[in-house]
Short mmCIF file of C-alpha atoms in Angstrom, two decimals:
data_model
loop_
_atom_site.label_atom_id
_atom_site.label_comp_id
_atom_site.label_asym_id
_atom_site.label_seq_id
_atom_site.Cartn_x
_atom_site.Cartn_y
_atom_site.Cartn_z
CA UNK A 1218 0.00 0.00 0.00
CA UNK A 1219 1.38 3.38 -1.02
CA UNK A 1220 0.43 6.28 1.31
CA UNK A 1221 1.43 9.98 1.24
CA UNK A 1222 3.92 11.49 4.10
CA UNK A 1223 4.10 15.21 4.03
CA UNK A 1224 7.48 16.25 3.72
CA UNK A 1225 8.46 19.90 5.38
CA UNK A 1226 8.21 23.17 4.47
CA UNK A 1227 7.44 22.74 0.64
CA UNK A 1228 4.43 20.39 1.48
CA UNK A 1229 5.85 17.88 -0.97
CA UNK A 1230 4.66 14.52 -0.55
CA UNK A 1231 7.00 11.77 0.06
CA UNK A 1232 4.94 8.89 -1.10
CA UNK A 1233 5.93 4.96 0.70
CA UNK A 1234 5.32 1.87 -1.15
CA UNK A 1235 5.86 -1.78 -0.20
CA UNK A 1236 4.17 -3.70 -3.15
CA UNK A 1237 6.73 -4.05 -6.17
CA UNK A 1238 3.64 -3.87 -9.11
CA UNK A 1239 2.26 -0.57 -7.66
CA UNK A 1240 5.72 1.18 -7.69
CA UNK A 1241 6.17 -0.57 -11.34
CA UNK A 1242 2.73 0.92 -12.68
CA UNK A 1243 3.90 4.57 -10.93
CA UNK A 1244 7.52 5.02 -12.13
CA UNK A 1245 6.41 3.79 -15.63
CA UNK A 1246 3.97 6.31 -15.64
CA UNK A 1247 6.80 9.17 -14.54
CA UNK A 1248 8.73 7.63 -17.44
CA UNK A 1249 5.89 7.83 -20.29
CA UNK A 1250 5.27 11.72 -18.80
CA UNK A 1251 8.78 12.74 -19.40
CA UNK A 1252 9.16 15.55 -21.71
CA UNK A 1253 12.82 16.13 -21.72
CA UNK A 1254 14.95 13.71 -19.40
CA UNK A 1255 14.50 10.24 -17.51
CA UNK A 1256 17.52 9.49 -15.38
CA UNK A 1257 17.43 6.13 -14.36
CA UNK A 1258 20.13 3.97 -12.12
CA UNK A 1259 19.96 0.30 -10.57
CA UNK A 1260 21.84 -2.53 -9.05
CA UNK A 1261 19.73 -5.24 -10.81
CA UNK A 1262 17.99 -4.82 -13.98
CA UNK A 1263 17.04 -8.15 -15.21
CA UNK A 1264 15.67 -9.36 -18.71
CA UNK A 1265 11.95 -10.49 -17.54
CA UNK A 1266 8.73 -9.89 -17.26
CA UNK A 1267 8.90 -6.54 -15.04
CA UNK A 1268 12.63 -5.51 -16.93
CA UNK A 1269 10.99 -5.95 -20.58
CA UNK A 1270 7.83 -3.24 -19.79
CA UNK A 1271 10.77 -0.91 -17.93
CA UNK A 1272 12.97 -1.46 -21.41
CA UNK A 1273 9.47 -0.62 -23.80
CA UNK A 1274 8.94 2.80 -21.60
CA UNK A 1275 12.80 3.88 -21.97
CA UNK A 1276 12.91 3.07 -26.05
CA UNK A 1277 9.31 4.97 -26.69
CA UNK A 1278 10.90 8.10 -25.09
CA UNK A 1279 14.37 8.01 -26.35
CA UNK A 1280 12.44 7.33 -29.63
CA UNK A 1281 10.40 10.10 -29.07
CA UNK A 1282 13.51 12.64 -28.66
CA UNK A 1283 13.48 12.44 -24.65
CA UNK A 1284 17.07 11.98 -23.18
CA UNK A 1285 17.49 8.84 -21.86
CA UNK A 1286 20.25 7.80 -19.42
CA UNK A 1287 20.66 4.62 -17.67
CA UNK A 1288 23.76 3.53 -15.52
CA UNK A 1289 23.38 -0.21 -14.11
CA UNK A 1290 26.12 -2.54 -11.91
CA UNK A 1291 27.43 -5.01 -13.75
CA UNK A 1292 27.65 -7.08 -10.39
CA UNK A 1293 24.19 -7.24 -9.76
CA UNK A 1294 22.94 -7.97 -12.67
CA UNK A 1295 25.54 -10.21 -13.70
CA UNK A 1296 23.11 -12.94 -14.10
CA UNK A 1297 19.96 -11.34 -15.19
CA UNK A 1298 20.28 -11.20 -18.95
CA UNK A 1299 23.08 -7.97 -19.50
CA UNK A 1300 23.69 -8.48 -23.01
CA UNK A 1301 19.58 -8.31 -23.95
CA UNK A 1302 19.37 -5.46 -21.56
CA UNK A 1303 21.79 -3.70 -22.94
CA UNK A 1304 20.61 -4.47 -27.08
CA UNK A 1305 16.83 -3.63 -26.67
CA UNK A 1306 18.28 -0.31 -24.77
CA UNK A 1307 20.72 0.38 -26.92
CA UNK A 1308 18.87 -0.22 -30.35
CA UNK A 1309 16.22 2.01 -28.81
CA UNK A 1310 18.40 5.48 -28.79
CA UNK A 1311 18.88 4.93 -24.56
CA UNK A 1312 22.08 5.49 -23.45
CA UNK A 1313 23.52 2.79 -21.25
CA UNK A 1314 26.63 2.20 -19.06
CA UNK A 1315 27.67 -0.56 -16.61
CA UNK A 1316 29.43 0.63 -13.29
CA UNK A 1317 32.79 -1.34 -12.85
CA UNK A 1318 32.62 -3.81 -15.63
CA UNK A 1319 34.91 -6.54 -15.53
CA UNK A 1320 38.47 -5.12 -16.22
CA UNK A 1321 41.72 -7.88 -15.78
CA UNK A 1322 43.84 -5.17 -15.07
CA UNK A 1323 42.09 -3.64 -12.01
CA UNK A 1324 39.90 -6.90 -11.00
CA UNK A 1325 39.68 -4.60 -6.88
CA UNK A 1326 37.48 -2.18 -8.73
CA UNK A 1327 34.88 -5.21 -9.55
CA UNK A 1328 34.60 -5.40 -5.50
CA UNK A 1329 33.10 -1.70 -5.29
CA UNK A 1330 29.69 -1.82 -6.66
CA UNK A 1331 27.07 0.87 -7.11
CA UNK A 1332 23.91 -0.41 -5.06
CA UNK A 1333 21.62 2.81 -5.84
CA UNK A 1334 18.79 1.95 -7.45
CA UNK A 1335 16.89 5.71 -8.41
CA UNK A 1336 14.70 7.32 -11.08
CA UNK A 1337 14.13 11.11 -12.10
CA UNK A 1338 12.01 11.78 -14.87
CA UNK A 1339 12.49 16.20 -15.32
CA UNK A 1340 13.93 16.43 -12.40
CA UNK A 1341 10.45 16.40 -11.03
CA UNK A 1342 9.51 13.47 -9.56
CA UNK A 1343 12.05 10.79 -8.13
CA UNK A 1344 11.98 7.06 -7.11
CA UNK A 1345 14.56 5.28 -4.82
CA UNK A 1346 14.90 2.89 -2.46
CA UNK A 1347 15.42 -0.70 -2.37
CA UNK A 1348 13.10 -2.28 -5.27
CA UNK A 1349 15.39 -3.20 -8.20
CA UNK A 1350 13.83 -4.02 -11.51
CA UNK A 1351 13.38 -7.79 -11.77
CA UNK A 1352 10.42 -10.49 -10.97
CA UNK A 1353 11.00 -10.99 -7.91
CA UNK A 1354 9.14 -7.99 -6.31
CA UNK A 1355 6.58 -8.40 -8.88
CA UNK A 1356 2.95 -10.37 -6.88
CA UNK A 1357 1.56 -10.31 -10.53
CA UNK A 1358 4.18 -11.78 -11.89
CA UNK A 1359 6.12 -13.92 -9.18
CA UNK A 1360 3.33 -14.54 -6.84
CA UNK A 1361 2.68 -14.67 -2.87
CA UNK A 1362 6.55 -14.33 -2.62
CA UNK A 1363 7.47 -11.46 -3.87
CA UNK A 1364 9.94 -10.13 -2.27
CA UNK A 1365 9.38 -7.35 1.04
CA UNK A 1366 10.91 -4.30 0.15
CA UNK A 1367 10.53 -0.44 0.75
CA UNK A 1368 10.70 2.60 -2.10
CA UNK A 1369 9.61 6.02 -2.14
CA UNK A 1370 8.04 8.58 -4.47
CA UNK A 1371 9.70 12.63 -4.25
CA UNK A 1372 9.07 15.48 -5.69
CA UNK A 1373 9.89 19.25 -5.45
CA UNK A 1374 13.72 19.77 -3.68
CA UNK A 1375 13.97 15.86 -2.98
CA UNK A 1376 13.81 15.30 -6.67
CA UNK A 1377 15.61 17.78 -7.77
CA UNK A 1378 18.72 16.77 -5.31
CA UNK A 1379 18.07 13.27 -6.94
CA UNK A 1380 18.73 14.57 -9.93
CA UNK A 1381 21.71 16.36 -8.73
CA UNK A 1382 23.16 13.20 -7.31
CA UNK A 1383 22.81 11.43 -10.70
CA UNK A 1384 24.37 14.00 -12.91
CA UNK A 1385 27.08 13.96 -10.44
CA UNK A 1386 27.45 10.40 -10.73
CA UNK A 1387 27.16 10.24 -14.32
CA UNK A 1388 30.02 12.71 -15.00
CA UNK A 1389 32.13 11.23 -12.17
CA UNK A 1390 32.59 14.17 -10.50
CA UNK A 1391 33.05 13.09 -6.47
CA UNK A 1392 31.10 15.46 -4.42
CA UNK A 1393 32.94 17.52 -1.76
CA UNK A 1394 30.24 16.43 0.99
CA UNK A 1395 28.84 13.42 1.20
CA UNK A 1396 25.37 14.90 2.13
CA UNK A 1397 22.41 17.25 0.03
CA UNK A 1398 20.63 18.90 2.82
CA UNK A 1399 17.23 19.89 1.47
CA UNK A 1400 13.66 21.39 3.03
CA UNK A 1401 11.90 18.05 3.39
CA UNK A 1402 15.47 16.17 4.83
CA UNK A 1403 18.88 14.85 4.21
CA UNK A 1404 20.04 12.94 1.15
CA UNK A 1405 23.18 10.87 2.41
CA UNK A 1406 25.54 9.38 -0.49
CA UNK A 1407 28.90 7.94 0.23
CA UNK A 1408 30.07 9.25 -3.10
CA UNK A 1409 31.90 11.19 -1.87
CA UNK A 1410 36.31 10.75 -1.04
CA UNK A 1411 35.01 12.43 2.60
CA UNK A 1412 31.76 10.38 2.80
CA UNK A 1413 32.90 6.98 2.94
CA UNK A 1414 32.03 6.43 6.73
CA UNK A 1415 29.15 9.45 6.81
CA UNK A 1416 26.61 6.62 7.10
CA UNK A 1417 27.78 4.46 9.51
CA UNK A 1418 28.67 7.77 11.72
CA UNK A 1419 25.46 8.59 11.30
CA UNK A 1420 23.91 5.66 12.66
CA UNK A 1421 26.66 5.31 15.65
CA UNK A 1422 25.47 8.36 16.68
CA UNK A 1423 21.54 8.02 16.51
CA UNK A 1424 21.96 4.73 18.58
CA UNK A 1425 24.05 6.27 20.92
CA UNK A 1426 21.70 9.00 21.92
CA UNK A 1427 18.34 6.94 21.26
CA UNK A 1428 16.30 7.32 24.67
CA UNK A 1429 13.49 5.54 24.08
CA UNK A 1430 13.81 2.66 21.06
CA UNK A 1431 15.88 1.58 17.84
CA UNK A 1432 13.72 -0.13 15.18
CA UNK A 1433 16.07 -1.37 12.64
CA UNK A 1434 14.53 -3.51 9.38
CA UNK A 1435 17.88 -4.79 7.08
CA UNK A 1436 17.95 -8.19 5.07
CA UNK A 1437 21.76 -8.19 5.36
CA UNK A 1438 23.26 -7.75 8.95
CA UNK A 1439 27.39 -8.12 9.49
CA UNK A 1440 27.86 -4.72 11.26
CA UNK A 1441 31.43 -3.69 12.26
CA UNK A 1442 32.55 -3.28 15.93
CA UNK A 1443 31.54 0.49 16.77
CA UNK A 1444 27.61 -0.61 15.59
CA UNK A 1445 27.69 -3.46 17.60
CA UNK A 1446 28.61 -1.62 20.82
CA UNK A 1447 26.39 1.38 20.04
CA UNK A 1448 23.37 -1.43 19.81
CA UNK A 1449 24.41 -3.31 22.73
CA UNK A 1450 25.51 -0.21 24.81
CA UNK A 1451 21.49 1.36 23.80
CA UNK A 1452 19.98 -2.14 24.91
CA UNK A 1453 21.88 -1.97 28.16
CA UNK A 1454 20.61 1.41 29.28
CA UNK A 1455 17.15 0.21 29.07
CA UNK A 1456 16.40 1.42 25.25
CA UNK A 1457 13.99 -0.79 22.88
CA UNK A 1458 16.53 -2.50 20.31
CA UNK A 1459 14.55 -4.63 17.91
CA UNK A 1460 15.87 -5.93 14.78
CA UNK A 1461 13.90 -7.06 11.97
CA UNK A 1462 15.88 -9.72 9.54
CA UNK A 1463 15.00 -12.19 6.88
CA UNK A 1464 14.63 -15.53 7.95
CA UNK A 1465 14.03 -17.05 4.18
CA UNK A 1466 16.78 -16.45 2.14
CA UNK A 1467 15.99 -16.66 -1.82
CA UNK A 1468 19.85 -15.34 -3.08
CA UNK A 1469 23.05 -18.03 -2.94
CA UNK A 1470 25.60 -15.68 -1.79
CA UNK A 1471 22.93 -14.26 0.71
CA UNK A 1472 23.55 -17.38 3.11
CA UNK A 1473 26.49 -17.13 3.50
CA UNK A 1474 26.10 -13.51 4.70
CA UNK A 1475 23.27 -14.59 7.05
CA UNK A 1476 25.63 -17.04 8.71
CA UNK A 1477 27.87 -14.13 8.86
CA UNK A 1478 25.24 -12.35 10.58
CA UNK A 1479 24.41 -15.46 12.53
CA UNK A 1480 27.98 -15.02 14.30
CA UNK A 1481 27.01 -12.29 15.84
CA UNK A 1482 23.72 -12.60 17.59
CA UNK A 1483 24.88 -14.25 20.68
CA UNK A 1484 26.18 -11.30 22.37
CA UNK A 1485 23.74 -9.53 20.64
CA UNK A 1486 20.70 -11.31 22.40
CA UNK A 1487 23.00 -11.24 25.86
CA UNK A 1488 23.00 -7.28 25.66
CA UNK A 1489 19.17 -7.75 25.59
CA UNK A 1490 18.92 -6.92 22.13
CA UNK A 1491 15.53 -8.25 20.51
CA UNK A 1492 16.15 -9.76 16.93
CA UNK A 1493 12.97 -10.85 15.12
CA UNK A 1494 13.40 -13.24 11.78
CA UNK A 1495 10.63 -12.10 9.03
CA UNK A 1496 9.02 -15.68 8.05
CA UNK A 1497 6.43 -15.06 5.15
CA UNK A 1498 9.15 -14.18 1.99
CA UNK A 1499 12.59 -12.39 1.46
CA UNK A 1500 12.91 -9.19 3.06
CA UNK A 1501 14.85 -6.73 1.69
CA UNK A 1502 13.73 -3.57 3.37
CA UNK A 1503 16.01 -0.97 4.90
CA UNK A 1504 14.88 0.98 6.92
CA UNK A 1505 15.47 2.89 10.58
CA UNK A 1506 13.50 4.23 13.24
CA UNK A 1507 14.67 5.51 16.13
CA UNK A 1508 12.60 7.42 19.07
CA UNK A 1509 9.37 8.01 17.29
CA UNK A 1510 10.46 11.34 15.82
CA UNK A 1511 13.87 10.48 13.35
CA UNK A 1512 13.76 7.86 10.31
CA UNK A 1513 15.95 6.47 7.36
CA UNK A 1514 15.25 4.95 4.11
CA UNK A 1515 17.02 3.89 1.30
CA UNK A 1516 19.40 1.23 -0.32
CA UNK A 1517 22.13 0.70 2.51
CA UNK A 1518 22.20 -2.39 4.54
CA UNK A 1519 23.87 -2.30 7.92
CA UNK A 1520 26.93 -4.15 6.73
CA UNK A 1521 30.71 -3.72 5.87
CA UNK A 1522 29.55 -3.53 2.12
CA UNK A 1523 27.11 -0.61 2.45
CA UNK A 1524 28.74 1.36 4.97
CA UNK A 1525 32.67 1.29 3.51
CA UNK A 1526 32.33 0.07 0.12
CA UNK A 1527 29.22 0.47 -2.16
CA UNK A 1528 27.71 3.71 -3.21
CA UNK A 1529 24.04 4.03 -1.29
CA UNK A 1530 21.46 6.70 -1.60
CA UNK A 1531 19.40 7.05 1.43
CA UNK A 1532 17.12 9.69 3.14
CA UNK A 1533 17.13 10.78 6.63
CA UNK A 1534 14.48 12.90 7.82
CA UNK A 1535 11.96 13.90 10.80
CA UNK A 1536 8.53 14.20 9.00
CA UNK A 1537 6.33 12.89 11.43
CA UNK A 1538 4.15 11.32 9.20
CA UNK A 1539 6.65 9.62 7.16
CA UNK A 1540 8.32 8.44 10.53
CA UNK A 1541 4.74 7.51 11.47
CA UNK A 1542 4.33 5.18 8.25
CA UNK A 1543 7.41 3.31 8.44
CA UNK A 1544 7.16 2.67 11.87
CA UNK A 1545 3.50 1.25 11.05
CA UNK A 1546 5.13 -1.15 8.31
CA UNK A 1547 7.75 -1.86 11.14
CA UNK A 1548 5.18 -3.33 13.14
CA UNK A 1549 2.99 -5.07 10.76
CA UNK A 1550 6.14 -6.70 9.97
CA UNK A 1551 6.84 -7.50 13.38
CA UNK A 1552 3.74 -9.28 13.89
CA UNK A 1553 4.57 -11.99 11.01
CA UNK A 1554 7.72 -12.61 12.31
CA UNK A 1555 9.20 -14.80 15.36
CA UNK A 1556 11.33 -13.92 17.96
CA UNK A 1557 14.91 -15.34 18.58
CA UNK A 1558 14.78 -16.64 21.80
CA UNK A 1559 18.64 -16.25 23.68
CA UNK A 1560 18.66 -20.28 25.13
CA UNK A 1561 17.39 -21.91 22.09
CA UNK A 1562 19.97 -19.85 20.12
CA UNK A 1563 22.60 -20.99 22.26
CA UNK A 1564 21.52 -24.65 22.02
CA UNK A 1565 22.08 -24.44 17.86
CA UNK A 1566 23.82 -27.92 16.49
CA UNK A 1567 27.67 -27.26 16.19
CA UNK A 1568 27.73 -27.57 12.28
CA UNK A 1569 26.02 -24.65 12.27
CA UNK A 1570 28.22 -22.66 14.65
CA UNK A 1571 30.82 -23.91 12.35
CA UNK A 1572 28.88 -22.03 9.01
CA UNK A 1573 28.74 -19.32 10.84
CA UNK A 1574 32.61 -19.00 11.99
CA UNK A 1575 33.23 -19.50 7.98
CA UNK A 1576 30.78 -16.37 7.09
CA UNK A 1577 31.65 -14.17 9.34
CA UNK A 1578 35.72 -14.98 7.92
CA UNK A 1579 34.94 -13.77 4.62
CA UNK A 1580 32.16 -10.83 5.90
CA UNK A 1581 34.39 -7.87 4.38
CA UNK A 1582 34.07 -9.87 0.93
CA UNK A 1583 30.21 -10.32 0.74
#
């Protein structure tokens, strides 16, 4: 369900959505309204069902003398049809590039990937957040489950700092700050040679001060030491911690990072933090609440990956009523999900134990 969160002093609406074929229908609407440019970036866009309508929309408005740009990793969609992607687009008039394509002589580049996934059609109305463009958020299409993710609709200054962000991107041109304060909140990109560890400061510091609860929703969980304390240190001084995780996982590599994860939650659960495994589908939210009155959405997990290595895109802000919404989804959630309980967890068979020492070995890699 999609729902509209005022958004500051402009009154622009920051619009939520959780349902993969309502966002579809709405950002290839932007795209068929564009009159001059659709900006378009994402970690996976796959040759199927959902990627061949997004591919149609692009073509008609390149065709139709709209400038078309679209930058996509070559990581994540390694295995989701590249080469087709890249013919229909290209045969179209859409310009296409891949971020960090394979290159022998620099194979450490491949490891830094560009997880954004955003559109701007005008520089009018944006998209981001953590749908990519494939089946698997599609119910039409992919069925009862569809993935669980989170995406919002901008307009006004948050769109137009989207735009910013891209063009920025596009020309690699690093920005000096790794933040674009606007009316309506903060965009935070790690693009930035100074806003590598912005994030993950960021989120130190909000857990650190949180008074009254931390609601955290992230499918991939292998924070680094300072997190860890700041989450154990808030659950300690009496503060809410509740952390909202996958418990089916529907990628390969994604196991191994949950066994990463896995590693962890013993002292974790000691510290009295609460950590809740999502049982219906995959989720791949992310998403932050903390207090009631401060919230976070975006593409970032809370992992080694997102906070020190990928480029992310995410929006902090205070709007009570977006606050109010996601904390609403964090709770419907909540309810479909079951607890991790601190004895059973301790009584786990060894083998697994062992998994999990092997994960959390290679976390820096995943």
């Amino acid at each position: 369900m999609a729902v509209q969160a005022s958004a500051g002093k402009s009154h622009d609406a920051v619009r939520v959505y959780t349902e993969g074929d309502e966002l579809y229908e709405d950002m290839l609407a932007a795209i068929r309204s564009a009159r001059r440019c659709v900006k378009f970036e994402s970690y996976i866009f796959a040759d199927d069902e959902v990627g061949r309508r997004f591919i149609e929309a692009l073509v008609e408005r390149a065709k139709a003398g709209v400038q078309v740009l679209v930058y996509i990793d070559a990581v994540g969609s390694l295995f989701s049809g590249p080469r087709a992607v890249e013919k229909a687009l290209k045969d179209g008039g859409v310009e296409v590039r891949w971020f960090q394509r394979w290159n022998w002589r620099d194979p450490a580049r491949y490891n830094r990937r560009n997880h954004r996934k955003l559109l701007v059609v005008d520089g009018r109305i944006g998209f981001f957040g953590g749908f990519n463009i494939h089946r698997e958020n599609s119910h039409s299409v992919f069925g009862e489950t569809r993935w669980r993710d989170t995406h919002v609709r901008v307009t006004g200054a948050l769109a137009r700092g989207l735009q910013t962000l891209f063009d920025a991107f596009w020309r690699n041109q690093v920005r000096p700050h790794p933040e674009l304060q606007v009316p309506e909140g903060m965009l935070i990109t790690n693009y930035s040679r100074r806003g590598r560890n912005h994030l993950h400061r960021l989120y130190g510091r909000k857990f650190a001060e949180a008074k009254r609860y931390i609601h955290l929703t992230t499918p991939y969980f292998v924070p680094d030491r300072r997190t860890r304390r700041e989450l154990m240190r808030a659950a300690r001084r009496g503060v809410e911690v509740q952390l909202l995780v996958p418990h089916r996982i529907d990628e390969k590599l994604a196991r191994v990072v949950q066994w990463a994860a896995h590693a962890l939650y013993g002292n974790l659960l000691a510290a009295g933090v609460q950590i809740h495994e999502y049982l219906p589908r995959m989720l791949h939210a992310k998403t932050l609440v903390v207090d009631g009155d401060w919230c976070t959405v975006g593409t970032a997990n809370v992992d080694y990956r997102s906070f020190f290595l990928n480029y992310e895109l995410t929006l902090v802000s205070t709007d009570r009523a977006l606050v109010d919404r996601l904390e609403a989804d964090f709770q419907a959630d909540l309810n479909q999900s079951v607890r991790i309980q601190p004895k059973r967890w301790e009584r786990r068979h060894r083998w697994l134990k062992f998994l999990e020492t092997l994960g959390w070995a290679v976390r820096r890699w995943l």
